[in-house]
Coordinates of C-alpha atoms in Angstrom, one line a residue:
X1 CA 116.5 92.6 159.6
X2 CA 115.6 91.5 156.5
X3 CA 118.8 89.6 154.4
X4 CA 118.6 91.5 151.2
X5 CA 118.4 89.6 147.7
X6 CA 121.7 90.5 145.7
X7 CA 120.3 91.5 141.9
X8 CA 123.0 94.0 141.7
X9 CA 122.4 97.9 140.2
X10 CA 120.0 96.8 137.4
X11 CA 117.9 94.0 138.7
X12 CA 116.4 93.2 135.2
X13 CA 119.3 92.2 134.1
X14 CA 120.3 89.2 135.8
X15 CA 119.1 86.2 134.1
X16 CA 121.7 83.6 135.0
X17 CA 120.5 79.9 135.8
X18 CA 122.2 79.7 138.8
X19 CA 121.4 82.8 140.7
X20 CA 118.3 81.1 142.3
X21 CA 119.9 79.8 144.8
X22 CA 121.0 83.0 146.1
X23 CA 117.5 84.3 145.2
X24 CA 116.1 81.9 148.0
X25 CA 117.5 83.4 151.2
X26 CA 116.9 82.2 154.9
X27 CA 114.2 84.5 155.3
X28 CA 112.4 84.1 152.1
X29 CA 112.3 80.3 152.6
X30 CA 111.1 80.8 156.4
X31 CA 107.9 82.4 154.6
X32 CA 107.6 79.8 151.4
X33 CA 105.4 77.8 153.2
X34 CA 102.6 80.8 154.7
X35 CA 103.0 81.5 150.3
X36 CA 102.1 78.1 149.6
X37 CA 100.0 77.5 152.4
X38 CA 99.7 73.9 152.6
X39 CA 96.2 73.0 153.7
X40 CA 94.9 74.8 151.7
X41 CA 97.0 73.9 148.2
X42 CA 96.6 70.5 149.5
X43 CA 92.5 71.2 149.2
X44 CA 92.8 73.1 145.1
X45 CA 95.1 70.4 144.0
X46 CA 93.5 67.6 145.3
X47 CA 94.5 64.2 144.6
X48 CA 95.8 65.3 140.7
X49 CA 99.4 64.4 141.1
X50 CA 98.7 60.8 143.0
X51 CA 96.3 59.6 140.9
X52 CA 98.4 60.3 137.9
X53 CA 101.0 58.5 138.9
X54 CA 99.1 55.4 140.0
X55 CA 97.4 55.7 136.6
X56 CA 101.3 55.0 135.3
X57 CA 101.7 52.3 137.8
X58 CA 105.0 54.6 139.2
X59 CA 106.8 53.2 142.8
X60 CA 109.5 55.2 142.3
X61 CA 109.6 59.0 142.2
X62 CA 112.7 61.8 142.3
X63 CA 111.3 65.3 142.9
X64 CA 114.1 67.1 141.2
X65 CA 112.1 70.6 142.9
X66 CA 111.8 69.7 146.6
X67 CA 111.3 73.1 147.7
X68 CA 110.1 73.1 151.2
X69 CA 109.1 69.9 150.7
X70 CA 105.0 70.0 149.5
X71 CA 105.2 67.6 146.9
X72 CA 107.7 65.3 148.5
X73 CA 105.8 65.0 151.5
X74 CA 102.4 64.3 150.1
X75 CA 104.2 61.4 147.8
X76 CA 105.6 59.8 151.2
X77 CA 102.5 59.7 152.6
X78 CA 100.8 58.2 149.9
X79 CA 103.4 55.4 149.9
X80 CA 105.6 56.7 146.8
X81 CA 109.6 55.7 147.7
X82 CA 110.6 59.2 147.3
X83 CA 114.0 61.2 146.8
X84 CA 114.4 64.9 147.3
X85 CA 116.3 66.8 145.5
X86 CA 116.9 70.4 145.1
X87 CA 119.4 73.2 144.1
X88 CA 118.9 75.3 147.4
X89 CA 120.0 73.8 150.7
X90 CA 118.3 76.5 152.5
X91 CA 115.0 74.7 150.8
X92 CA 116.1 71.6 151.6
X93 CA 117.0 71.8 155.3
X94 CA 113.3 73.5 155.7
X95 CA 112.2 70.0 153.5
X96 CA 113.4 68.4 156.1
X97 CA 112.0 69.6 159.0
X98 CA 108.9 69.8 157.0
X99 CA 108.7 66.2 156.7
X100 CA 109.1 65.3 160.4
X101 CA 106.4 67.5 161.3
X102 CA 103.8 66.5 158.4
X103 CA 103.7 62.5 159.4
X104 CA 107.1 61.7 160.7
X105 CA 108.6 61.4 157.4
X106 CA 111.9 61.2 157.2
X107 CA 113.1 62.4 153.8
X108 CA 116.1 61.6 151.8
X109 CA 117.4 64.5 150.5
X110 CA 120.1 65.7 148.1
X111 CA 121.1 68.9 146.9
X112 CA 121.9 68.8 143.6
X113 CA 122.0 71.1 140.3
X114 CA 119.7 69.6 137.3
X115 CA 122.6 70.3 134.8
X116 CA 124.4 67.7 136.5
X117 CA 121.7 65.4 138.1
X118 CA 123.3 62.1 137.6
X119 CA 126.6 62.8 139.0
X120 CA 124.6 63.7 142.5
X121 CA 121.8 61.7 142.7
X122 CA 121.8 57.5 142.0
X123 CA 119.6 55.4 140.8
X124 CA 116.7 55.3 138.0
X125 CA 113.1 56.2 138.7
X126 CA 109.6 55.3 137.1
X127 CA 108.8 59.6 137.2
X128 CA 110.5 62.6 137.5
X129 CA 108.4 65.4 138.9
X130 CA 109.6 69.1 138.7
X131 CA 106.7 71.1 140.1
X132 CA 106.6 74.6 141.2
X133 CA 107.3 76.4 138.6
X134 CA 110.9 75.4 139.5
X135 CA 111.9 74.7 135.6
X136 CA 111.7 78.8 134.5
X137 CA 114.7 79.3 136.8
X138 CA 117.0 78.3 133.9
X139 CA 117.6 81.1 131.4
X140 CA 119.9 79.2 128.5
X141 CA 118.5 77.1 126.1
X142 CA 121.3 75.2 126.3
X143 CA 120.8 75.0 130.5
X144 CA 117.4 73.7 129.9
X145 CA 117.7 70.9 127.1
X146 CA 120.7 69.7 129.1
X147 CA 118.4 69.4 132.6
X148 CA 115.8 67.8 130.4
X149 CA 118.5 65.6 129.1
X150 CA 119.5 64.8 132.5
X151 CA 116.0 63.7 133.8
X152 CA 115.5 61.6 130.8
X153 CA 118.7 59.5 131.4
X154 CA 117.4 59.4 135.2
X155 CA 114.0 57.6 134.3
X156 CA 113.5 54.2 133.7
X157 CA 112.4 53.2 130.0
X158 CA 108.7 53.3 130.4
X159 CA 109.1 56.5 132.7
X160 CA 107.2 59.8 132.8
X161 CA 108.2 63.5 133.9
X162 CA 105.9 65.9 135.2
X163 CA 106.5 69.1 134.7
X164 CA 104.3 72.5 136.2
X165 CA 104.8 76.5 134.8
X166 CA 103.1 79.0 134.9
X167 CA 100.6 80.4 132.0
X168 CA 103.9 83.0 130.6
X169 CA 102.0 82.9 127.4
X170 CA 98.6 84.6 129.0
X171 CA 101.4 87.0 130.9
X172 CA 103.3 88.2 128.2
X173 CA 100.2 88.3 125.8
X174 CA 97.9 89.6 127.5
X175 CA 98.7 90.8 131.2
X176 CA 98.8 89.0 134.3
X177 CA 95.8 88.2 136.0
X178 CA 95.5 84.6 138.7
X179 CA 92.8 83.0 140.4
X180 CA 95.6 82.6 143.3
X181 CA 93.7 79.5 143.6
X182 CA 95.9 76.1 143.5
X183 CA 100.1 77.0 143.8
X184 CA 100.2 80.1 145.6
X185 CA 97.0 80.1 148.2
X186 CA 98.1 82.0 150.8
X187 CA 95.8 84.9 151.6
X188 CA 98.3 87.5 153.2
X189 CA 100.8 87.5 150.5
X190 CA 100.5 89.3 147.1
X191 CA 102.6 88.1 144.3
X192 CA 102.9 89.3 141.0
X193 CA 105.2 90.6 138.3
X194 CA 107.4 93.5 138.5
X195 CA 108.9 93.4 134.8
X196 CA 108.0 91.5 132.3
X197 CA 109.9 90.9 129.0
X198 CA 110.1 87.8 126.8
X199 CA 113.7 86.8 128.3
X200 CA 112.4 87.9 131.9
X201 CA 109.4 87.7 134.4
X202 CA 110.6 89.2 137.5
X203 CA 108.1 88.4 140.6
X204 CA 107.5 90.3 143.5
X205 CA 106.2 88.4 146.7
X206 CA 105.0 90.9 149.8
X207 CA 104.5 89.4 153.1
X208 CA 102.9 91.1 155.9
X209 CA 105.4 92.1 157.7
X210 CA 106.1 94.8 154.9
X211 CA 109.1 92.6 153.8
X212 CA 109.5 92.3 149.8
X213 CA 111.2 89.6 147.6
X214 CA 112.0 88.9 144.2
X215 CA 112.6 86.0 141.7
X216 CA 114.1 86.5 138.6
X217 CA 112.2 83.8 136.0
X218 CA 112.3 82.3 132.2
X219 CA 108.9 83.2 130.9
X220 CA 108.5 79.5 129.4
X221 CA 105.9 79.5 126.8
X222 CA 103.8 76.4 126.8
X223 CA 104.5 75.0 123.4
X224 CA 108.3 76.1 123.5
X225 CA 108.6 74.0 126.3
X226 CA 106.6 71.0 124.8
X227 CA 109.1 71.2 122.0
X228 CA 111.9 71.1 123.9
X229 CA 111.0 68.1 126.0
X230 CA 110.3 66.4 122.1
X231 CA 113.4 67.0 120.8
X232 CA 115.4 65.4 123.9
X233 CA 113.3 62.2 123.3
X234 CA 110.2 62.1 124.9
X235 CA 107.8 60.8 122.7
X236 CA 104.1 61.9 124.0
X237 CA 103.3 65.3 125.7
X238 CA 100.0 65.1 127.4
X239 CA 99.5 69.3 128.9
X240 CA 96.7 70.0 131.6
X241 CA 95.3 73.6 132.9
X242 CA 95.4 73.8 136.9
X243 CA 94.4 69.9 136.7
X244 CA 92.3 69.9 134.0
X245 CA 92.4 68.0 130.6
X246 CA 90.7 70.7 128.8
X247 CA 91.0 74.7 129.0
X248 CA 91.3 77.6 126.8
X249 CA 95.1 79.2 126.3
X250 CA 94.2 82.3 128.5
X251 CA 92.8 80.7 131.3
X252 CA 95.1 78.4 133.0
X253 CA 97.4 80.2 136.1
X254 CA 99.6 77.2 135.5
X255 CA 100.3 74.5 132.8
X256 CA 100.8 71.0 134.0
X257 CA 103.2 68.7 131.0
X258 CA 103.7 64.8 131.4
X259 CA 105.9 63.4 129.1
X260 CA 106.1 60.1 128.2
X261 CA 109.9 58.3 127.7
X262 CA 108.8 54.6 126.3
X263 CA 109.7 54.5 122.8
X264 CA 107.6 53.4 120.1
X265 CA 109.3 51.9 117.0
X266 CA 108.4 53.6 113.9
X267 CA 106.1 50.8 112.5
X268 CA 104.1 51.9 115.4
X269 CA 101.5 54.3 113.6
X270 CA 100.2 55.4 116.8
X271 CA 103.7 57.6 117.7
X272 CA 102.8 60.2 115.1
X273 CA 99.5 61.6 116.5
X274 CA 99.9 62.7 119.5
X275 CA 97.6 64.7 121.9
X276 CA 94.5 66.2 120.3
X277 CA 95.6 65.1 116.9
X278 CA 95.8 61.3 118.6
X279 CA 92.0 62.5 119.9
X280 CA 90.5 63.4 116.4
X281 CA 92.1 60.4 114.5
X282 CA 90.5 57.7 117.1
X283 CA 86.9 59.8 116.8
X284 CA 87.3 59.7 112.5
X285 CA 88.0 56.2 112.5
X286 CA 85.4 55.2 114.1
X287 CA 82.4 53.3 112.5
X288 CA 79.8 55.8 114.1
X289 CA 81.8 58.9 112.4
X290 CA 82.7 57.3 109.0
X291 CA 79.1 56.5 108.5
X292 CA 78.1 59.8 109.7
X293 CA 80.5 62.5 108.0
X294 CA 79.6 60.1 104.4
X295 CA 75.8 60.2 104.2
X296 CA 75.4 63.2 106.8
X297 CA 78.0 66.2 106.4
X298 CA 78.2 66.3 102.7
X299 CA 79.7 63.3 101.2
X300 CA 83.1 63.6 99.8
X301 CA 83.4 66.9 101.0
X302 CA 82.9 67.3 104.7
X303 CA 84.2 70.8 105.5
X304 CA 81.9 74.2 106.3
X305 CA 79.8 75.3 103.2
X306 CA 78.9 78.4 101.4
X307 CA 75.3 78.8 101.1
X308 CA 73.1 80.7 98.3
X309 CA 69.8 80.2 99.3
X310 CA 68.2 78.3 102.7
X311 CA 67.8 74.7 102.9
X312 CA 70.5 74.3 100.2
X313 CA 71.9 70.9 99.8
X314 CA 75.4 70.5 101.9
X315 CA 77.3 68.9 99.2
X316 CA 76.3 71.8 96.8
X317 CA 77.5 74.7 99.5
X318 CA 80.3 72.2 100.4
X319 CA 81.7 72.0 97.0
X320 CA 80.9 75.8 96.5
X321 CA 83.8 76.5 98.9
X322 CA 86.2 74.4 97.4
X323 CA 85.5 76.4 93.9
X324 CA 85.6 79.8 95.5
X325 CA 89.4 78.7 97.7
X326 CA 91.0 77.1 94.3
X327 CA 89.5 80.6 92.1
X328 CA 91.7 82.3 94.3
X329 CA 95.4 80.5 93.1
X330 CA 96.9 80.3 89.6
X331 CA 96.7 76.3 89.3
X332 CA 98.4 74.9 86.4
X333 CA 99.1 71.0 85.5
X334 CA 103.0 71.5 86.9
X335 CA 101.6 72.4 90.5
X336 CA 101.8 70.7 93.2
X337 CA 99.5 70.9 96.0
X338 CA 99.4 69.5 99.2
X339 CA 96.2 68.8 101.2
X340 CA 96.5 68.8 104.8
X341 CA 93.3 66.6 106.0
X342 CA 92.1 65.4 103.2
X343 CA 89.2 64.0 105.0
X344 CA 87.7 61.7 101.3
X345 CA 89.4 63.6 99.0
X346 CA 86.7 65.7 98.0
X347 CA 89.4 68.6 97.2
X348 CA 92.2 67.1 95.6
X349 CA 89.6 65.2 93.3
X350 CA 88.1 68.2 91.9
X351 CA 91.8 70.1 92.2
X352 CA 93.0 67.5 90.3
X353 CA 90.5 66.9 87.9
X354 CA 89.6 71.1 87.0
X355 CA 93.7 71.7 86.7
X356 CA 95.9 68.7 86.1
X357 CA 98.0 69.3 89.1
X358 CA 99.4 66.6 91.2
X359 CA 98.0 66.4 95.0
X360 CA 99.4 65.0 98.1
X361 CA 96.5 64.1 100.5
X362 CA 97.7 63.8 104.2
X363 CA 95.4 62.5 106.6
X364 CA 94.8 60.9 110.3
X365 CA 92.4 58.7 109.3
X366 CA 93.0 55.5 107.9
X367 CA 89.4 54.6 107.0
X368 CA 89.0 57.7 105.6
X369 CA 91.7 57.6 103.5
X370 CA 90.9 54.0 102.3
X371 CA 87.7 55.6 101.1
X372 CA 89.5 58.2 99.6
X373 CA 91.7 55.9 97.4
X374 CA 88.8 54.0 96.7
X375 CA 87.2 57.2 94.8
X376 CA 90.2 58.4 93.3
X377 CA 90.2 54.9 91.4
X378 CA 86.8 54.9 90.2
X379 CA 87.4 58.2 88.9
X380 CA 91.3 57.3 87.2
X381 CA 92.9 59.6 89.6
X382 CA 95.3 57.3 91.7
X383 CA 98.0 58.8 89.3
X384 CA 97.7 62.2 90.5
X385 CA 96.6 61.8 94.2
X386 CA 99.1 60.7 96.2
X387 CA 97.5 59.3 99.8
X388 CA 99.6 59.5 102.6
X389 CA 98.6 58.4 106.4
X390 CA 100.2 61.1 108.7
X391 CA 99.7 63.9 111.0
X392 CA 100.3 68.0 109.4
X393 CA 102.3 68.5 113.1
X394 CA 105.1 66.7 111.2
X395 CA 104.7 66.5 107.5
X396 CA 106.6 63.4 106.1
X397 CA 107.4 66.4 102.2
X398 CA 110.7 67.6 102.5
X399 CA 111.5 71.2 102.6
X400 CA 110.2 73.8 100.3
X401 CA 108.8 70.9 97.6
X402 CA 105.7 72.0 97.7
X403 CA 103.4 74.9 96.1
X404 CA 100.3 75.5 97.7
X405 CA 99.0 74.2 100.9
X406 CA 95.5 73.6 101.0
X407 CA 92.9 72.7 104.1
X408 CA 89.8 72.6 105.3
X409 CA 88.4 72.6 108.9
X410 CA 91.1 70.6 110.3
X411 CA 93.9 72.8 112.0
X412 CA 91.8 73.0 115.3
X413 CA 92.3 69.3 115.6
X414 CA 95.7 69.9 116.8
X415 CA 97.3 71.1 120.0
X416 CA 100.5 72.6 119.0
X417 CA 99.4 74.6 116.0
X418 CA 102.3 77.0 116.0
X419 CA 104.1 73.5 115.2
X420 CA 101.6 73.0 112.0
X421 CA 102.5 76.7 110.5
X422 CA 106.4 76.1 110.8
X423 CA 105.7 72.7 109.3
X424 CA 104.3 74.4 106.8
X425 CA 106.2 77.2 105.9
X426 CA 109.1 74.7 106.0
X427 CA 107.4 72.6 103.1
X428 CA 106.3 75.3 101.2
X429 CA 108.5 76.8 98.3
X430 CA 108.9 80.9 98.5
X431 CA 106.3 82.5 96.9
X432 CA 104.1 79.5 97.6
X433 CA 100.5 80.2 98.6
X434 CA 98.6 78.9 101.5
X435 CA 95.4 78.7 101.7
X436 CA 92.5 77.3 104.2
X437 CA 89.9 77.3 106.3
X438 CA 88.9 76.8 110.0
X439 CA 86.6 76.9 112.9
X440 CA 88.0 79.8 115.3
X441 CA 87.0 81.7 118.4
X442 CA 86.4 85.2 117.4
X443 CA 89.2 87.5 118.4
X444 CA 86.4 89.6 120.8
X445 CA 85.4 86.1 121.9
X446 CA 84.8 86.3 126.2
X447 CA 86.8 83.9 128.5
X448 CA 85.0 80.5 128.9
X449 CA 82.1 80.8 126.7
X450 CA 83.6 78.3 124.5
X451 CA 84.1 75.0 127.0
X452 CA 81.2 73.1 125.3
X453 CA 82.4 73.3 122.3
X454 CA 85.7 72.5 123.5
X455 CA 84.6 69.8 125.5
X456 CA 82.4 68.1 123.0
X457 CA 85.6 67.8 120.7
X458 CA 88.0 67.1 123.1
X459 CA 90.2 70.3 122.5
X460 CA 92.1 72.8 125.1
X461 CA 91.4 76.0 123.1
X462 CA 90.7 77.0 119.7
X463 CA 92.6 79.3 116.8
X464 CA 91.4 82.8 115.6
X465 CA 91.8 85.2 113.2
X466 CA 94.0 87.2 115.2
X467 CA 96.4 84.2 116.3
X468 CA 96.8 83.3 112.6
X469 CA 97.7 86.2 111.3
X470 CA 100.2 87.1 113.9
X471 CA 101.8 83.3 113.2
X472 CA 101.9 83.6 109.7
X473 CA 103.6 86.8 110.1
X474 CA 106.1 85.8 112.2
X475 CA 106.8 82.9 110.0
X476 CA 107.5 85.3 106.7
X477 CA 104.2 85.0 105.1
X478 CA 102.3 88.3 103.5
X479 CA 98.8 88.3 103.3
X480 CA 97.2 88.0 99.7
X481 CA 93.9 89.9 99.3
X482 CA 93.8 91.0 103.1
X483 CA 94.7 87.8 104.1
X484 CA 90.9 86.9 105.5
X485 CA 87.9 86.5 104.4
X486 CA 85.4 86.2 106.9
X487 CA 82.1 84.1 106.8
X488 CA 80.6 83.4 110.3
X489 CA 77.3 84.0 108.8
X490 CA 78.1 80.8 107.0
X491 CA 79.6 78.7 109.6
X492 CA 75.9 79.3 111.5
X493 CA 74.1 78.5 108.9
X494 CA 76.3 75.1 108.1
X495 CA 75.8 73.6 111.4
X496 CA 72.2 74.2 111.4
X497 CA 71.8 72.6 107.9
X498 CA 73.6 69.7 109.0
X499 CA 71.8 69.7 112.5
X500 CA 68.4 69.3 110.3
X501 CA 69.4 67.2 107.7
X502 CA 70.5 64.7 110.7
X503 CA 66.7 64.9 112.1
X504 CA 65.6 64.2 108.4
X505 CA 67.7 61.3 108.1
X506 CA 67.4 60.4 111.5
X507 CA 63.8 59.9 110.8
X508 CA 64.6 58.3 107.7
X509 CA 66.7 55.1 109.7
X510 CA 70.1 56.8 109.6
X511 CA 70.0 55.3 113.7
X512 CA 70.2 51.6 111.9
X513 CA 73.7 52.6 111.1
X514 CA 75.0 55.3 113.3
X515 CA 74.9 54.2 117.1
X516 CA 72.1 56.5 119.5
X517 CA 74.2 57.9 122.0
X518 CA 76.8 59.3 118.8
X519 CA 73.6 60.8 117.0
X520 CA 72.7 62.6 120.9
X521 CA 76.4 63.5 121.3
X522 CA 76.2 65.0 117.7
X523 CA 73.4 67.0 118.0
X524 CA 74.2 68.3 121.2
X525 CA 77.5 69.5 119.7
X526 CA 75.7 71.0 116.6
X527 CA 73.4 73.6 118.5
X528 CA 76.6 74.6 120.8
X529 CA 78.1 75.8 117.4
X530 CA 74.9 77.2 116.2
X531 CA 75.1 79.4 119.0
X532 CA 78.5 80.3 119.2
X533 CA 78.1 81.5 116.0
X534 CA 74.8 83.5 116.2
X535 CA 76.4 85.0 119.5
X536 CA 79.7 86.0 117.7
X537 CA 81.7 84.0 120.0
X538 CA 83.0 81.4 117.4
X539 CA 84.0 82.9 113.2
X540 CA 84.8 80.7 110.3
X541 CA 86.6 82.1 106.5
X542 CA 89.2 81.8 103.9
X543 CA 92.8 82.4 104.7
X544 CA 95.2 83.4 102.0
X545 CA 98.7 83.9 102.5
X546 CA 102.4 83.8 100.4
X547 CA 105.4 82.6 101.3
X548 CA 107.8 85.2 101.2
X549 CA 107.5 88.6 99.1
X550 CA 107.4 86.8 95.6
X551 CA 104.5 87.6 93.3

C-alpha cells in the first residue's frame, strides 16, 4: 500500500515551507531515483556543474539539496570534498546508500533546514549548490531571503552559489510544456502540473505501478529570484538555460543561477554592469566598435532610422527619428530629460539645443561617453548635458526627479529588463512621459528562430511589444497615443543600409581601421537582422507612455 501524502481537504491550499518533508514519503523517495534516472541525467547534463566549478577553482562544496544523492555523488567522484545536506531524512538515508553503491562513496551527511543552516552544518565552503529545483519548496519571502542569507554566511568570501528552477515564468505565462530532457529523464514516469497559480505549482508525478504523488511548489520567477539573491549581497548573477549561456525566456525547462559573493568596492566600475549589460559595455568600448558605430552606423546618432526614400543617408534617417520621438512631448527649457544610453549624445545634443532643457546622459561606455563630452564642448553644451557613466539597471537620479525618459535601441542590452522599467518608473515624476525605441521579437515571433541574432549579440532573449506593454502596465503607466508605433518596415530597411554602406566603406579602406574578423562578424549579424525583419520574426517602433493618469 501506497503511504498517502497528507495535503489535507483542499490540497491547493497548503503552501507552508516546511511541509516538504512530509511531501517526500518512503515510497515516493524509493521511486526518486527511476524519476531522475541517473545514467541517463548524468548523459543531458554532462560535465556542466564540474566544470563550472573548476572554472572557480572551488575544493570545497555543501549541497544544501542532497536529495537522493545525484549531485553529491558525482562531486565525490570528481574529487570535490563534499557535504550533504538535506531537509528530508528519508532523502538522505537513500543518499547514503546511494553513494556506497555509485563508487564506494561514503557520504557525510546532515539533515538540516536552510532557515537555520549554520546552526546544523560547520564550516565555510568555496560553493553552495542547491539543485533540483529544491529552492521553490519555500513559500514566504521572508523563508527564502533568510535561506539565501544563510548560504551566504556559509560561503567563503570569494564563494559562489548555484542555484537550479524550473522555467515558472514559461509555466505560468504560457502553459507547461518540457523537453523531459536533462532533470527528470525517466521514461516511465509522467510529471506535470496539476494547479497552477502564481503562489502555487502543484506537480503530479505517476509511476507505473499506477501510484500518484504530489509536490506542492513556489512558482519562482527567474528575475524575482535573481533579485532576491542581489539584495542579500551577492554581487554578480550569471543565469544559464538547461546548460546553456544563451536561450530565449520560453525555452528553457530549467534556469541554472550562479551567484558570485566577492565584493567589489565601489571604485570598482566593473560592479555596476553586470551580465548582458557587463557584455554590451566590453563590445562598445572596444576600438573595433567605436571606430565602427562613428564612421559606419550614422555618426552621432547610432540608433534605427526612419527612411524617406532608398539609399538615404543613415545620419539623415537617424536624426529623422530623433525629430519624430521629441515632436511627440511638450519640451520646454524647465525640463528635464534623462537619456538612457546615450550612445555620443546625438539626442540630448539636438534635445538640448531645439528646447533649452537640461539632459542627463547615462551610458556603459566610457569611450563613448568621452566622445560625447568632447561634442557637447565644441558645440557649448557641457552646461546642459550632464554625462554620467552607469548602467539604466540601477540609475544613480533619485526618485521621481526626472520628466521624460528618453532611449534608443539600448534596453535589449540588458538581462533583467523588468529591473530597467521599475528603475524607471521610480525616477520618473507622475505624469512623466517615457519614451523609446528598441529592437524586439515580434509578439507572433516562433520558438528559436531568433538564436543568431541572439548569439551574435550575446543576449538570452529579446523584448516585444507585447512584454512592454504588459510591464509598463503593471508598473502604473497609461499608454499615450496607443502606446506603439510600429516600424519593422524600417528596422529592415536600416540594417540593410548599414550592411551596404559597410561594403562601400569597406571598399573604401574602412578595414585599415576596423579589425577583419569584426567587419565578418558584423556583416554576418546584419543579414540575420535583415531577415528577421523581412520574415516578421523581429519589429522595431516608438513607445510612448505616462506616468500615472496626469495629463
Amino acid at each position: 500500500m501506497q503511504p498517502a501524502q497528507e495535503f489535507g481537504d483542499n490540497p491547493v491550499e497548503v503552501r507552508e515551507t516546511g511541509h516538504y518533508t512530509e511531501e517526500y514519503v518512503p515510497s515516493f523517495v524509493e521511486k526518486w531515483d527511476s524519476l531522475i534516472d541517473w545514467e541517463k541525467r548524468a548523459e543531458s547534463e554532462g560535465n556542466f556543474f564540474i566544470d563550472l566549478l573548476r572554472k572557480w577553482g572551488v575544493k570545497s562544496v555543501l549541497d544544501v539539496a542532497t536529495g537522493t544523492g545525484f549531485h553529491s555523488v558525482r562531486l565525490l567522484s570528481a574529487g570535490f570534498e563534499t557535504v550533504s545536506a538535506d531537509g528530508s531524512a528519508e532523502m538522505l538515508a537513500m543518499a547514503f546508500e546511494n553513494g556506497t553503491k555509485q563508487g564506494g562513496h561514503i557520504l557525510r551527511v546532515v539533515q538540516a533546514d536552510w532557515r537555520w543552516l549554520n546552526r546544523d552544518v560547520h564550516g565555510e565552503y568555496d560553493a553552495i549548490v542547491c539543485l533540483g529545483n529544491s529552492f521553490t519548496h519555500l513559500f514566504s519571502e521572508r523563508d527564502r531571503r533568510k535561506a539565501l542569507a544563510e548560504f551566504y554566511a556559509m560561503l567563503k568570501h570569494d564563494g559562489i552559489l548555484v542555484l537550479d528552477q524550473r522555467n515558472y515564468d514559461a509555466i505560468l505565462d504560457d502553459g507547461y510544456t518540457s523537453k523531459h530532457t536533462y532533470y527528470y529523464c525517466g521514461d516511465d514516469v509522467t510529471v506535470e502540473p496539476e494547479y497552477v497559480d502564481e503562489g502555487l505549482c502543484r506537480m503530479r508525478y505517476g509511476f507505473p505501478d499506477d501510484s500518484v504523488y504530489h509536490l506542492n511548489m513556489f512558482p519562482l520567477r527567474k528575475e524575482y529570484a535573481r533579485r532576491l539573491m542581489s539584495d542579500v549581497g551577492f554581487q554578480r548573477i550569471e543565469t544559464y538555460g538547461d546548460f546553456q549561456h544563451t536561450y530565449r525566456g520560453e525555452q528553457p525547462d530549467f534556469f541554472v543561477h550562479v551567484a558570485e559573493k566577492e565584493y567589489r568596492m565601489d571604485d570598482e566600475k566593473e560592479v555596476r554592469y553586470t551580465g548582458a549589460v557587463s557584455t554590451a559595455r566590453s563590445y562598445y568600448n572596444s576600438s573595433d566598435a567605436d571606430t565602427f558605430y562613428a564612421t559606419v552606423w550614422g555618426g552621432e546618432d547610432i540608433h534605427i532610422g526612419l527612411y524617406e526614400r532608398p539609399g538615404e543617408p543613415i545620419a539623415d534617417a537617424s536624426r529623422r527619428t530623433i525629430q519624430r520621438m521629441a515632436s511627440k512631448l511638450e519640451l520646454t527649457p524647465e525640463s528635464v530629460v534623462l537619456d538612457l544610453g546615450s550612445g555620443y549624445g546625438g539626442s540630448a545634443r539636438y534635445l538640448a539645443e531645439t528646447y533649452g532643457c537640461r539632459v542627463l546622459a547615462l551610458n556603459l561606455s566610457e569611450v563613448e561617453n568621452r566622445r560625447h563630452k568632447e561634442l557637447n564642448s565644441a558645440r557649448g553644451l557641457t552646461g546642459r548635458i550632464e554625462v554620467m557613466d552607469g548602467s539604466f539597471e540601477d540609475i544613480p537620479y533619485p526618485d521621481a526627479s526626472v520628466d521624460v525618459v528618453w532611449s534608443q535601441d539600448a534596453f535589449l542590452h540588458s538581462g533583467i529588463r523588468v529591473q530597467v522599467l521599475a528603475e524607471i518608473a521610480r525616477v520618473l515624476r507622475p505624469g512623466g512621459r517615457l519614451i523609446f525605441t528598441d529592437p524586439m521579437a515580434a509578439d507572433s515571433c516562433p520558438t528559436g528562430v531568433l538564436q543568431p541574432i541572439l548569439d551574435r549579440i550575446h543576449l538570452d532573449d529579446m523584448g516585444s511589444p507585447a512584454f512592454y506593454t504588459r510591464e509598463l502596465t503593471r508598473l502604473g503607466f497609461t499608454a499615450v497615443d496607443g502606446g506603439f508605433e510600429e516600424h519593422r518596415e524600417q528596422l529592415v530597411t536600416h540594417y540593410a543600409r548599414v550592411l551596404e554602406e559597410t561594403g562601400h566603406q569597406e571598399a573604401e579602406g574602412l578595414a585599415r581601421k576596423v579589425s577583419h574578423d569584426y567587419l565578418a562578424q558584423m556583416k554576418k549579424g546584419l543579414g540575420h537582422w535583415v531577415n528577421g525583419g523581412r520574415n516578421e520574426h523581429i519589429t522595431w517602433g516608438i513607445f510612448h507612455f505616462r506616468l500615472g493618469d496626469k495629463g
